[in-house]
Amino acid sequence: RYTLVLQETAAAATDAPALTRTVVLSGRTNPWDIAFAPNGAMFFTERGGGLFVRQPSGSVNSLFGPIGSALVAPDFFEWAQSGMLGVALDPAFATNRRIYVFMASNLSSPWTNRVVRLELNADYTSVSNRTDIITDIPFKAVATANGGLGAHSGGRIRFGPDGYLYVGTGDNHNGAMPQSPTSLGGKVLRVTTDGTAAPGNNAPVGFDPRIYAYGFRNVQGISFEPGSGRVFIGEHGPDHADEVTRLDPGVNGGWDPQNRPSLTCPDGYCGYAGDATSMPMTDLTRFPGARVPSWSNGTDSQGLGPIAFLTGSNWRGWQGRLVLGIMGGQRLVLVTLDANGNSTAEQDITLPAARYRALTMAPDGSLYIATDAGEIWRVVPSPAS
């Protein structure tokens, strides 16, 4: 156990909790996401290892993925940034025992990313009844001058308080994809548990009805504000910015990395060719109605990944605040949002340096963190006085 020290970088927090960190698992390989059953069983994914469960007893079982899993997925593969990524439990999990994962699959040609629904047995030792509810999320199947196969798949999935599944996807280093009305890349999808379009998505005319918001680079964080239920996403940016954006149905995030006369863009992708002025994450010149981000790190991308709102009175003055996991910068940032969803203050939480890959609130009010170094941590705030 480690006592953590808060180092403030902006306005001082009031009534900040004391925190304790415990390493729950170590020696894992690229853990990517975490979800919890009501009884405290922890489901987690590894990018190349598939879906696992850690039982309340501490034992770990391999449920779904490569050979050796309780249910083998012959089509599953890991390549670069893609593999077994997001995981989420059905809102009616207590009765239907359904769990969902985002994974790379070679069932289609070209290969795609999919959202797969599974059903757990009574003691969480196996899964069955695989149903692929979304089969056409783009996978970068050809290397380009901007990077290799498997880049920018997105992959975070979360159920909202409305009972629908939100799916973050990436632009595959394809300049036209984020603004495309038909491609699911560079988007946030909102679907039912069967993968059909949720009502009220308000996609523009001609858009795939599963699209809830569009114009994004690589969505790797999704979280819902306590009380209001508003959805926020974390977007991994290019060299000059990362962004957190509050969404509404039909919102355009303003990312459009297609050829621009002032930039030299290898393979037609300008995502790395400019700066915050010539290639902005949110291009208000091309799209005056695009949603201005709630938070941005300005001119220096440090690799934003997961985001999570802190819930529970034990978090004291931090209750309801948004935590950002910065991968390249190896830090956690605590953000205060106003009534309009805009950042008003931020501060760093000092933890051991790590690439923060997943942030998930557990049923007991603690925060679980997965790191690229192969560890899963439990961070516990002191009780409210």
mmCIF file of C-alpha atoms in Angstrom:
data_model
loop_
_atom_site.group_PDB
_atom_site.id
_atom_site.type_symbol
_atom_site.label_atom_id
_atom_site.label_comp_id
_atom_site.label_asym_id
_atom_site.label_seq_id
_atom_site.Cartn_x
_atom_site.Cartn_y
_atom_site.Cartn_z
ATOM 1 C CA ARG A 1 0.000 0.000 0.000
ATOM 2 C CA TYR A 2 1.164 3.495 -0.815
ATOM 3 C CA THR A 3 0.046 6.855 0.552
ATOM 4 C CA LEU A 4 -0.393 9.247 -2.362
ATOM 5 C CA VAL A 5 0.570 12.902 -2.424
ATOM 6 C CA LEU A 6 -1.489 15.567 -4.185
ATOM 7 C CA GLN A 7 0.456 18.109 -6.216
ATOM 8 C CA GLU A 8 -1.760 20.979 -7.339
ATOM 9 C CA THR A 9 -1.152 22.735 -10.646
ATOM 10 C CA ALA A 10 -4.158 25.105 -10.533
ATOM 11 C CA ALA A 11 -6.605 26.401 -7.957
ATOM 12 C CA ALA A 12 -6.402 24.567 -4.647
ATOM 13 C CA ALA A 13 -8.952 21.804 -4.080
ATOM 14 C CA THR A 14 -11.129 22.016 -0.999
ATOM 15 C CA ASP A 15 -11.727 18.996 1.199
ATOM 16 C CA ALA A 16 -9.424 16.742 -0.835
ATOM 17 C CA PRO A 17 -9.410 13.073 0.204
ATOM 18 C CA ALA A 18 -6.364 11.145 1.315
ATOM 19 C CA LEU A 19 -5.740 8.250 -1.056
ATOM 20 C CA THR A 20 -4.297 4.762 -0.746
ATOM 21 C CA ARG A 21 -3.123 2.639 -3.675
ATOM 22 C CA THR A 22 -3.050 -1.161 -3.759
ATOM 23 C CA VAL A 23 -1.718 -3.259 -6.657
ATOM 24 C CA VAL A 24 -4.509 -5.760 -7.340
ATOM 25 C CA LEU A 25 -2.884 -7.540 -10.288
ATOM 26 C CA SER A 26 0.586 -7.409 -11.798
ATOM 27 C CA GLY A 27 2.431 -9.244 -14.540
ATOM 28 C CA ARG A 28 -0.443 -8.864 -17.003
ATOM 29 C CA THR A 29 0.141 -8.009 -20.667
ATOM 30 C CA ASN A 30 -1.376 -4.769 -21.953
ATOM 31 C CA PRO A 31 -4.545 -4.624 -19.842
ATOM 32 C CA TRP A 32 -6.947 -2.287 -21.631
ATOM 33 C CA ASP A 33 -10.299 -1.941 -19.853
ATOM 34 C CA ILE A 34 -12.176 -2.887 -16.666
ATOM 35 C CA ALA A 35 -15.815 -3.525 -15.699
ATOM 36 C CA PHE A 36 -17.427 -4.782 -12.482
ATOM 37 C CA ALA A 37 -20.247 -7.150 -11.590
ATOM 38 C CA PRO A 38 -22.439 -6.155 -8.628
ATOM 39 C CA ASN A 39 -20.712 -8.762 -6.422
ATOM 40 C CA GLY A 40 -17.296 -7.200 -7.033
ATOM 41 C CA ALA A 41 -16.063 -9.638 -9.703
ATOM 42 C CA MET A 42 -13.729 -7.674 -11.967
ATOM 43 C CA PHE A 43 -13.798 -8.243 -15.711
ATOM 44 C CA PHE A 44 -10.809 -6.964 -17.624
ATOM 45 C CA THR A 45 -9.417 -7.172 -21.122
ATOM 46 C CA GLU A 46 -5.886 -7.562 -22.398
ATOM 47 C CA ARG A 47 -5.231 -6.298 -25.884
ATOM 48 C CA GLY A 48 -3.727 -9.598 -27.019
ATOM 49 C CA GLY A 49 -5.042 -11.902 -24.304
ATOM 50 C CA GLY A 50 -8.804 -11.445 -24.536
ATOM 51 C CA LEU A 51 -11.407 -11.163 -21.786
ATOM 52 C CA PHE A 52 -10.693 -12.256 -18.202
ATOM 53 C CA VAL A 53 -12.451 -12.228 -14.851
ATOM 54 C CA ARG A 54 -10.931 -11.803 -11.404
ATOM 55 C CA GLN A 55 -13.282 -13.425 -8.919
ATOM 56 C CA PRO A 56 -13.884 -11.891 -5.463
ATOM 57 C CA SER A 57 -11.704 -14.743 -4.152
ATOM 58 C CA GLY A 58 -8.786 -13.418 -6.207
ATOM 59 C CA SER A 59 -8.672 -16.229 -8.781
ATOM 60 C CA VAL A 60 -8.409 -15.214 -12.462
ATOM 61 C CA ASN A 61 -10.099 -17.029 -15.357
ATOM 62 C CA SER A 62 -9.667 -16.531 -19.104
ATOM 63 C CA LEU A 63 -13.139 -16.222 -20.611
ATOM 64 C CA PHE A 64 -12.993 -15.255 -24.288
ATOM 65 C CA GLY A 65 -10.352 -14.758 -26.953
ATOM 66 C CA PRO A 66 -7.332 -16.821 -28.058
ATOM 67 C CA ILE A 67 -6.650 -20.511 -27.576
ATOM 68 C CA GLY A 68 -6.804 -21.330 -23.876
ATOM 69 C CA SER A 69 -9.894 -19.198 -23.245
ATOM 70 C CA ALA A 70 -13.118 -20.816 -22.012
ATOM 71 C CA LEU A 71 -14.664 -19.722 -25.322
ATOM 72 C CA VAL A 72 -12.192 -19.404 -28.191
ATOM 73 C CA ALA A 73 -12.736 -16.722 -30.849
ATOM 74 C CA PRO A 74 -10.846 -18.026 -33.908
ATOM 75 C CA ASP A 75 -11.248 -14.659 -35.648
ATOM 76 C CA PHE A 76 -9.758 -12.586 -32.818
ATOM 77 C CA PHE A 77 -6.298 -11.085 -33.266
ATOM 78 C CA GLU A 78 -4.049 -8.388 -31.845
ATOM 79 C CA TRP A 79 -2.242 -5.960 -34.099
ATOM 80 C CA ALA A 80 -0.516 -2.801 -32.827
ATOM 81 C CA GLN A 81 -3.192 -0.648 -31.130
ATOM 82 C CA SER A 82 -6.003 -3.100 -31.859
ATOM 83 C CA GLY A 83 -7.175 -6.318 -30.244
ATOM 84 C CA MET A 84 -9.499 -6.955 -27.292
ATOM 85 C CA LEU A 85 -10.216 -3.434 -26.052
ATOM 86 C CA GLY A 86 -13.355 -2.117 -24.331
ATOM 87 C CA VAL A 87 -15.616 -4.100 -21.993
ATOM 88 C CA ALA A 88 -19.032 -3.233 -20.525
ATOM 89 C CA LEU A 89 -21.775 -5.061 -18.615
ATOM 90 C CA ASP A 90 -25.416 -4.956 -19.650
ATOM 91 C CA PRO A 91 -27.601 -2.642 -17.524
ATOM 92 C CA ALA A 92 -29.757 -5.726 -16.852
ATOM 93 C CA PHE A 93 -26.722 -7.892 -16.053
ATOM 94 C CA ALA A 94 -28.279 -9.206 -12.837
ATOM 95 C CA THR A 95 -30.923 -11.007 -14.877
ATOM 96 C CA ASN A 96 -29.436 -11.562 -18.341
ATOM 97 C CA ARG A 97 -25.697 -11.934 -17.454
ATOM 98 C CA ARG A 98 -24.645 -10.251 -20.696
ATOM 99 C CA ILE A 99 -21.231 -8.706 -21.247
ATOM 100 C CA TYR A 100 -19.919 -6.811 -24.286
ATOM 101 C CA VAL A 101 -16.428 -6.411 -25.746
ATOM 102 C CA PHE A 102 -14.835 -4.401 -28.561
ATOM 103 C CA MET A 103 -12.431 -6.569 -30.567
ATOM 104 C CA ALA A 104 -10.518 -6.879 -33.817
ATOM 105 C CA SER A 105 -11.820 -9.633 -36.085
ATOM 106 C CA ASN A 106 -10.687 -11.226 -39.352
ATOM 107 C CA LEU A 107 -14.131 -12.636 -40.189
ATOM 108 C CA SER A 108 -14.645 -9.882 -42.765
ATOM 109 C CA SER A 109 -12.499 -8.817 -45.680
ATOM 110 C CA PRO A 110 -11.105 -6.277 -45.060
ATOM 111 C CA TRP A 111 -10.729 -6.963 -41.354
ATOM 112 C CA THR A 112 -12.903 -4.929 -39.005
ATOM 113 C CA ASN A 113 -13.448 -4.054 -35.373
ATOM 114 C CA ARG A 114 -16.583 -5.526 -33.811
ATOM 115 C CA VAL A 115 -18.714 -5.234 -30.716
ATOM 116 C CA VAL A 116 -19.539 -8.710 -29.442
ATOM 117 C CA ARG A 117 -22.184 -9.700 -26.883
ATOM 118 C CA LEU A 118 -21.626 -12.740 -24.652
ATOM 119 C CA GLU A 119 -23.501 -14.445 -21.810
ATOM 120 C CA LEU A 120 -21.798 -15.556 -18.603
ATOM 121 C CA ASN A 121 -22.555 -18.764 -16.733
ATOM 122 C CA ALA A 122 -23.626 -18.763 -13.089
ATOM 123 C CA ASP A 123 -20.146 -18.794 -11.541
ATOM 124 C CA TYR A 124 -18.432 -16.556 -14.160
ATOM 125 C CA THR A 125 -16.111 -19.327 -15.353
ATOM 126 C CA SER A 126 -17.261 -19.401 -18.982
ATOM 127 C CA VAL A 127 -19.231 -17.481 -21.608
ATOM 128 C CA SER A 128 -21.505 -18.591 -24.441
ATOM 129 C CA ASN A 129 -24.039 -17.346 -27.005
ATOM 130 C CA ARG A 130 -21.657 -15.055 -28.865
ATOM 131 C CA THR A 131 -23.579 -12.456 -30.881
ATOM 132 C CA ASP A 132 -21.747 -9.863 -32.992
ATOM 133 C CA ILE A 133 -23.951 -6.783 -32.653
ATOM 134 C CA ILE A 134 -21.739 -4.360 -34.644
ATOM 135 C CA THR A 135 -19.532 -5.843 -37.361
ATOM 136 C CA ASP A 136 -18.425 -2.888 -39.510
ATOM 137 C CA ILE A 137 -16.261 -0.582 -37.390
ATOM 138 C CA PRO A 138 -13.211 0.189 -39.566
ATOM 139 C CA PHE A 139 -9.833 -1.391 -38.862
ATOM 140 C CA LYS A 140 -6.701 0.060 -40.447
ATOM 141 C CA ALA A 141 -5.780 -2.909 -42.628
ATOM 142 C CA VAL A 142 -3.038 -1.278 -44.748
ATOM 143 C CA ALA A 143 0.072 0.493 -43.481
ATOM 144 C CA THR A 144 0.535 4.097 -44.607
ATOM 145 C CA ALA A 145 3.150 6.810 -44.337
ATOM 146 C CA ASN A 146 1.467 7.853 -41.087
ATOM 147 C CA GLY A 147 1.684 4.486 -39.319
ATOM 148 C CA GLY A 148 1.199 0.747 -39.458
ATOM 149 C CA LEU A 149 -1.757 -1.596 -39.398
ATOM 150 C CA GLY A 150 -4.175 -1.481 -36.496
ATOM 151 C CA ALA A 151 -3.769 2.205 -35.621
ATOM 152 C CA HIS A 152 -6.544 4.462 -34.337
ATOM 153 C CA SER A 153 -9.319 1.965 -33.668
ATOM 154 C CA GLY A 154 -10.742 3.801 -30.637
ATOM 155 C CA GLY A 155 -12.301 0.969 -28.636
ATOM 156 C CA ARG A 156 -13.893 2.306 -25.431
ATOM 157 C CA ILE A 157 -17.478 1.147 -24.796
ATOM 158 C CA ARG A 158 -19.793 2.274 -21.998
ATOM 159 C CA PHE A 159 -23.488 1.983 -21.198
ATOM 160 C CA GLY A 160 -25.117 5.307 -20.443
ATOM 161 C CA PRO A 161 -27.786 6.031 -17.849
ATOM 162 C CA ASP A 162 -30.261 5.874 -20.739
ATOM 163 C CA GLY A 163 -29.537 2.146 -21.114
ATOM 164 C CA TYR A 164 -27.867 2.462 -24.521
ATOM 165 C CA LEU A 165 -24.336 1.440 -25.467
ATOM 166 C CA TYR A 166 -21.902 4.180 -26.503
ATOM 167 C CA VAL A 167 -18.967 3.111 -28.691
ATOM 168 C CA GLY A 168 -15.885 5.254 -29.396
ATOM 169 C CA THR A 169 -14.029 4.646 -32.669
ATOM 170 C CA GLY A 170 -10.931 6.014 -34.419
ATOM 171 C CA ASP A 171 -10.028 7.525 -37.784
ATOM 172 C CA ASN A 172 -7.605 4.781 -38.971
ATOM 173 C CA HIS A 173 -5.276 7.528 -40.306
ATOM 174 C CA ASN A 174 -7.908 8.068 -43.018
ATOM 175 C CA GLY A 175 -8.491 11.740 -43.763
ATOM 176 C CA ALA A 176 -12.045 11.397 -45.033
ATOM 177 C CA MET A 177 -13.323 9.036 -42.339
ATOM 178 C CA PRO A 178 -14.220 11.349 -39.410
ATOM 179 C CA GLN A 179 -16.630 13.467 -41.493
ATOM 180 C CA SER A 180 -17.920 10.584 -43.621
ATOM 181 C CA PRO A 181 -21.673 9.988 -43.212
ATOM 182 C CA THR A 182 -21.374 6.255 -43.884
ATOM 183 C CA SER A 183 -18.125 5.133 -42.228
ATOM 184 C CA LEU A 184 -18.262 4.318 -38.517
ATOM 185 C CA GLY A 185 -14.663 5.462 -38.004
ATOM 186 C CA GLY A 186 -13.929 8.667 -36.073
ATOM 187 C CA LYS A 187 -17.337 8.524 -34.424
ATOM 188 C CA VAL A 188 -19.280 7.879 -31.245
ATOM 189 C CA LEU A 189 -22.014 5.322 -31.845
ATOM 190 C CA ARG A 190 -25.106 4.890 -29.671
ATOM 191 C CA VAL A 191 -26.917 1.591 -30.063
ATOM 192 C CA THR A 192 -29.308 -0.806 -28.387
ATOM 193 C CA THR A 193 -28.136 -4.075 -26.853
ATOM 194 C CA ASP A 194 -28.838 -5.680 -30.242
ATOM 195 C CA GLY A 195 -26.623 -3.174 -32.070
ATOM 196 C CA THR A 196 -29.414 -1.251 -33.800
ATOM 197 C CA ALA A 197 -29.536 2.534 -33.787
ATOM 198 C CA ALA A 198 -30.815 3.997 -30.529
ATOM 199 C CA PRO A 199 -33.733 6.402 -30.878
ATOM 200 C CA GLY A 200 -32.877 10.089 -30.759
ATOM 201 C CA ASN A 201 -29.361 9.895 -32.228
ATOM 202 C CA ASN A 202 -30.224 12.861 -34.450
ATOM 203 C CA ALA A 203 -27.635 11.936 -37.064
ATOM 204 C CA PRO A 204 -27.647 14.378 -40.008
ATOM 205 C CA VAL A 205 -29.558 13.384 -43.140
ATOM 206 C CA GLY A 206 -27.681 10.661 -45.025
ATOM 207 C CA PHE A 207 -25.692 9.481 -41.977
ATOM 208 C CA ASP A 208 -25.666 5.950 -40.660
ATOM 209 C CA PRO A 209 -28.384 6.087 -37.955
ATOM 210 C CA ARG A 210 -26.079 4.431 -35.391
ATOM 211 C CA ILE A 211 -23.893 7.555 -35.360
ATOM 212 C CA TYR A 212 -24.493 9.750 -32.306
ATOM 213 C CA ALA A 213 -21.589 12.171 -32.826
ATOM 214 C CA TYR A 214 -18.879 12.460 -35.469
ATOM 215 C CA GLY A 215 -15.699 14.268 -36.467
ATOM 216 C CA PHE A 216 -13.226 12.687 -34.022
ATOM 217 C CA ARG A 217 -9.655 11.437 -34.192
ATOM 218 C CA ASN A 218 -9.353 8.548 -31.725
ATOM 219 C CA VAL A 219 -11.968 8.269 -28.976
ATOM 220 C CA GLN A 220 -10.497 6.355 -26.022
ATOM 221 C CA GLY A 221 -12.499 7.733 -23.110
ATOM 222 C CA ILE A 222 -16.245 7.809 -22.366
ATOM 223 C CA SER A 223 -17.873 8.773 -19.073
ATOM 224 C CA PHE A 224 -21.208 10.104 -17.828
ATOM 225 C CA GLU A 225 -21.544 13.007 -15.410
ATOM 226 C CA PRO A 226 -23.224 12.030 -12.146
ATOM 227 C CA GLY A 227 -26.639 13.616 -11.733
ATOM 228 C CA SER A 228 -26.984 15.168 -15.185
ATOM 229 C CA GLY A 229 -26.088 12.003 -17.119
ATOM 230 C CA ARG A 230 -24.291 14.123 -19.731
ATOM 231 C CA VAL A 231 -21.783 12.180 -21.819
ATOM 232 C CA PHE A 232 -18.176 13.312 -22.158
ATOM 233 C CA ILE A 233 -15.477 11.747 -24.333
ATOM 234 C CA GLY A 234 -11.682 11.802 -24.184
ATOM 235 C CA GLU A 235 -9.944 12.146 -27.521
ATOM 236 C CA HIS A 236 -6.313 11.199 -28.144
ATOM 237 C CA GLY A 237 -4.989 14.032 -30.284
ATOM 238 C CA PRO A 238 -2.085 14.686 -32.655
ATOM 239 C CA ASP A 239 1.164 16.370 -31.628
ATOM 240 C CA HIS A 240 -0.483 19.566 -30.441
ATOM 241 C CA ALA A 241 -3.651 18.746 -28.497
ATOM 242 C CA ASP A 242 -5.872 16.278 -26.654
ATOM 243 C CA GLU A 243 -9.498 17.112 -25.945
ATOM 244 C CA VAL A 244 -12.428 16.316 -23.690
ATOM 245 C CA THR A 245 -15.773 17.089 -25.319
ATOM 246 C CA ARG A 246 -19.339 17.127 -24.033
ATOM 247 C CA LEU A 247 -21.635 15.444 -26.520
ATOM 248 C CA ASP A 248 -25.211 15.876 -27.617
ATOM 249 C CA PRO A 249 -27.030 14.009 -30.391
ATOM 250 C CA GLY A 250 -25.685 14.946 -33.815
ATOM 251 C CA VAL A 251 -22.634 16.874 -32.568
ATOM 252 C CA ASN A 252 -19.683 17.381 -34.927
ATOM 253 C CA GLY A 253 -16.322 17.260 -33.117
ATOM 254 C CA GLY A 254 -14.653 19.202 -35.940
ATOM 255 C CA TRP A 255 -11.758 16.844 -36.807
ATOM 256 C CA ASP A 256 -11.183 16.866 -40.586
ATOM 257 C CA PRO A 257 -7.632 15.772 -41.460
ATOM 258 C CA GLN A 258 -8.114 15.804 -45.235
ATOM 259 C CA ASN A 259 -5.736 17.467 -47.683
ATOM 260 C CA ARG A 260 -5.244 21.197 -47.136
ATOM 261 C CA PRO A 261 -3.530 23.545 -49.605
ATOM 262 C CA SER A 262 -1.129 24.908 -46.975
ATOM 263 C CA LEU A 263 0.077 21.522 -45.720
ATOM 264 C CA THR A 264 2.023 18.599 -47.116
ATOM 265 C CA CYS A 265 0.001 15.529 -46.143
ATOM 266 C CA PRO A 266 1.391 12.019 -46.739
ATOM 267 C CA ASP A 267 -1.278 9.671 -48.122
ATOM 268 C CA GLY A 268 -3.863 12.449 -47.873
ATOM 269 C CA TYR A 269 -3.838 12.495 -44.063
ATOM 270 C CA CYS A 270 -2.969 15.864 -42.530
ATOM 271 C CA GLY A 271 -3.307 14.743 -38.920
ATOM 272 C CA TYR A 272 0.408 15.163 -38.206
ATOM 273 C CA ALA A 273 1.224 17.828 -40.784
ATOM 274 C CA GLY A 274 0.183 21.031 -39.043
ATOM 275 C CA ASP A 275 -0.223 22.701 -35.689
ATOM 276 C CA ALA A 276 -3.089 23.918 -33.534
ATOM 277 C CA THR A 277 -3.787 26.704 -36.032
ATOM 278 C CA SER A 278 -3.323 24.970 -39.406
ATOM 279 C CA MET A 279 -4.686 21.546 -38.380
ATOM 280 C CA PRO A 280 -6.854 22.106 -35.297
ATOM 281 C CA MET A 281 -8.517 19.251 -33.452
ATOM 282 C CA THR A 282 -11.772 21.229 -33.568
ATOM 283 C CA ASP A 283 -11.888 23.149 -36.850
ATOM 284 C CA LEU A 284 -14.291 26.010 -36.287
ATOM 285 C CA THR A 285 -13.365 27.574 -39.643
ATOM 286 C CA ARG A 286 -14.597 24.632 -41.674
ATOM 287 C CA PHE A 287 -17.340 23.753 -39.196
ATOM 288 C CA PRO A 288 -18.560 26.876 -37.360
ATOM 289 C CA GLY A 289 -21.137 24.785 -35.512
ATOM 290 C CA ALA A 290 -18.644 22.214 -34.218
ATOM 291 C CA ARG A 291 -18.656 21.541 -30.473
ATOM 292 C CA VAL A 292 -15.930 23.485 -28.685
ATOM 293 C CA PRO A 293 -14.077 21.123 -26.316
ATOM 294 C CA SER A 294 -14.715 21.226 -22.580
ATOM 295 C CA TRP A 295 -10.997 20.798 -21.869
ATOM 296 C CA SER A 296 -7.869 20.847 -23.994
ATOM 297 C CA ASN A 297 -4.185 20.744 -23.207
ATOM 298 C CA GLY A 298 -3.676 23.439 -25.798
ATOM 299 C CA THR A 299 -0.562 23.008 -27.901
ATOM 300 C CA ASP A 300 0.965 19.862 -26.382
ATOM 301 C CA SER A 301 -0.598 16.436 -26.832
ATOM 302 C CA GLN A 302 0.402 14.021 -24.086
ATOM 303 C CA GLY A 303 -1.768 11.110 -25.183
ATOM 304 C CA LEU A 304 -5.155 11.337 -23.446
ATOM 305 C CA GLY A 305 -6.757 7.923 -22.977
ATOM 306 C CA PRO A 306 -9.427 6.998 -20.413
ATOM 307 C CA ILE A 307 -11.665 9.354 -18.457
ATOM 308 C CA ALA A 308 -13.960 8.748 -15.454
ATOM 309 C CA PHE A 309 -16.143 10.783 -13.120
ATOM 310 C CA LEU A 310 -15.508 10.166 -9.424
ATOM 311 C CA THR A 311 -18.630 9.110 -7.550
ATOM 312 C CA GLY A 312 -19.332 8.616 -3.851
ATOM 313 C CA SER A 313 -19.096 10.800 -0.755
ATOM 314 C CA ASN A 314 -15.742 9.276 0.243
ATOM 315 C CA TRP A 315 -14.188 11.373 -2.534
ATOM 316 C CA ARG A 316 -15.066 14.463 -0.476
ATOM 317 C CA GLY A 317 -14.349 17.627 -2.476
ATOM 318 C CA TRP A 318 -13.471 15.566 -5.533
ATOM 319 C CA GLN A 319 -16.872 13.927 -5.791
ATOM 320 C CA GLY A 320 -18.322 14.486 -9.255
ATOM 321 C CA ARG A 321 -15.036 15.670 -10.753
ATOM 322 C CA LEU A 322 -13.576 14.210 -13.922
ATOM 323 C CA VAL A 323 -10.292 12.264 -13.918
ATOM 324 C CA LEU A 324 -8.236 12.087 -17.125
ATOM 325 C CA GLY A 325 -5.659 9.358 -17.746
ATOM 326 C CA ILE A 326 -2.690 10.766 -19.662
ATOM 327 C CA MET A 327 -0.645 8.013 -21.284
ATOM 328 C CA GLY A 328 2.324 9.765 -22.858
ATOM 329 C CA GLY A 329 2.578 12.275 -20.017
ATOM 330 C CA GLN A 330 2.148 9.471 -17.461
ATOM 331 C CA ARG A 331 -0.096 11.457 -15.139
ATOM 332 C CA LEU A 332 -3.654 11.764 -13.861
ATOM 333 C CA VAL A 333 -5.450 15.094 -14.146
ATOM 334 C CA LEU A 334 -8.445 16.055 -12.000
ATOM 335 C CA VAL A 335 -10.751 18.486 -13.842
ATOM 336 C CA THR A 336 -13.492 20.703 -12.426
ATOM 337 C CA LEU A 337 -16.393 21.379 -14.818
ATOM 338 C CA ASP A 338 -18.966 24.150 -14.598
ATOM 339 C CA ALA A 339 -22.702 23.904 -15.283
ATOM 340 C CA ASN A 340 -22.060 24.227 -19.016
ATOM 341 C CA GLY A 341 -19.572 21.357 -18.957
ATOM 342 C CA ASN A 342 -16.497 23.553 -19.399
ATOM 343 C CA SER A 343 -13.265 23.133 -17.446
ATOM 344 C CA THR A 344 -12.681 25.767 -14.782
ATOM 345 C CA ALA A 345 -9.694 24.259 -12.948
ATOM 346 C CA GLU A 346 -7.367 21.281 -13.062
ATOM 347 C CA GLN A 347 -4.762 19.669 -10.853
ATOM 348 C CA ASP A 348 -2.445 16.686 -11.021
ATOM 349 C CA ILE A 349 -2.799 13.667 -8.760
ATOM 350 C CA THR A 350 0.645 12.235 -8.110
ATOM 351 C CA LEU A 351 0.844 8.486 -8.646
ATOM 352 C CA PRO A 352 3.720 6.264 -9.741
ATOM 353 C CA ALA A 353 4.577 7.135 -13.346
ATOM 354 C CA ALA A 354 2.603 4.948 -15.750
ATOM 355 C CA ARG A 355 0.731 4.968 -19.016
ATOM 356 C CA TYR A 356 -2.830 5.081 -17.695
ATOM 357 C CA ARG A 357 -4.937 2.852 -19.946
ATOM 358 C CA ALA A 358 -8.220 2.350 -18.034
ATOM 359 C CA LEU A 359 -10.126 4.188 -15.293
ATOM 360 C CA THR A 360 -13.217 2.523 -13.827
ATOM 361 C CA MET A 361 -15.290 3.182 -10.728
ATOM 362 C CA ALA A 362 -15.972 0.011 -8.700
ATOM 363 C CA PRO A 363 -19.223 -0.717 -6.843
ATOM 364 C CA ASP A 364 -17.525 0.078 -3.516
ATOM 365 C CA GLY A 365 -16.600 3.612 -4.654
ATOM 366 C CA SER A 366 -12.917 2.963 -5.283
ATOM 367 C CA LEU A 367 -11.171 3.818 -8.545
ATOM 368 C CA TYR A 368 -9.509 1.014 -10.516
ATOM 369 C CA ILE A 369 -6.682 1.832 -12.900
ATOM 370 C CA ALA A 370 -5.049 -0.328 -15.584
ATOM 371 C CA THR A 371 -1.575 0.567 -16.824
ATOM 372 C CA ASP A 372 0.296 -0.433 -19.943
ATOM 373 C CA ALA A 373 3.008 -1.874 -17.692
ATOM 374 C CA GLY A 374 0.680 -4.752 -16.816
ATOM 375 C CA GLU A 375 -0.753 -3.688 -13.464
ATOM 376 C CA ILE A 376 -4.247 -3.026 -12.165
ATOM 377 C CA TRP A 377 -4.469 -0.710 -9.150
ATOM 378 C CA ARG A 378 -7.199 0.036 -6.631
ATOM 379 C CA VAL A 379 -7.222 3.614 -5.349
ATOM 380 C CA VAL A 380 -9.284 4.201 -2.219
ATOM 381 C CA PRO A 381 -10.250 7.630 -0.830
ATOM 382 C CA SER A 382 -10.516 8.259 2.874
ATOM 383 C CA PRO A 383 -14.057 8.141 4.329
ATOM 384 C CA ALA A 384 -15.976 11.382 4.602
ATOM 385 C CA SER A 385 -15.841 12.889 8.075
#
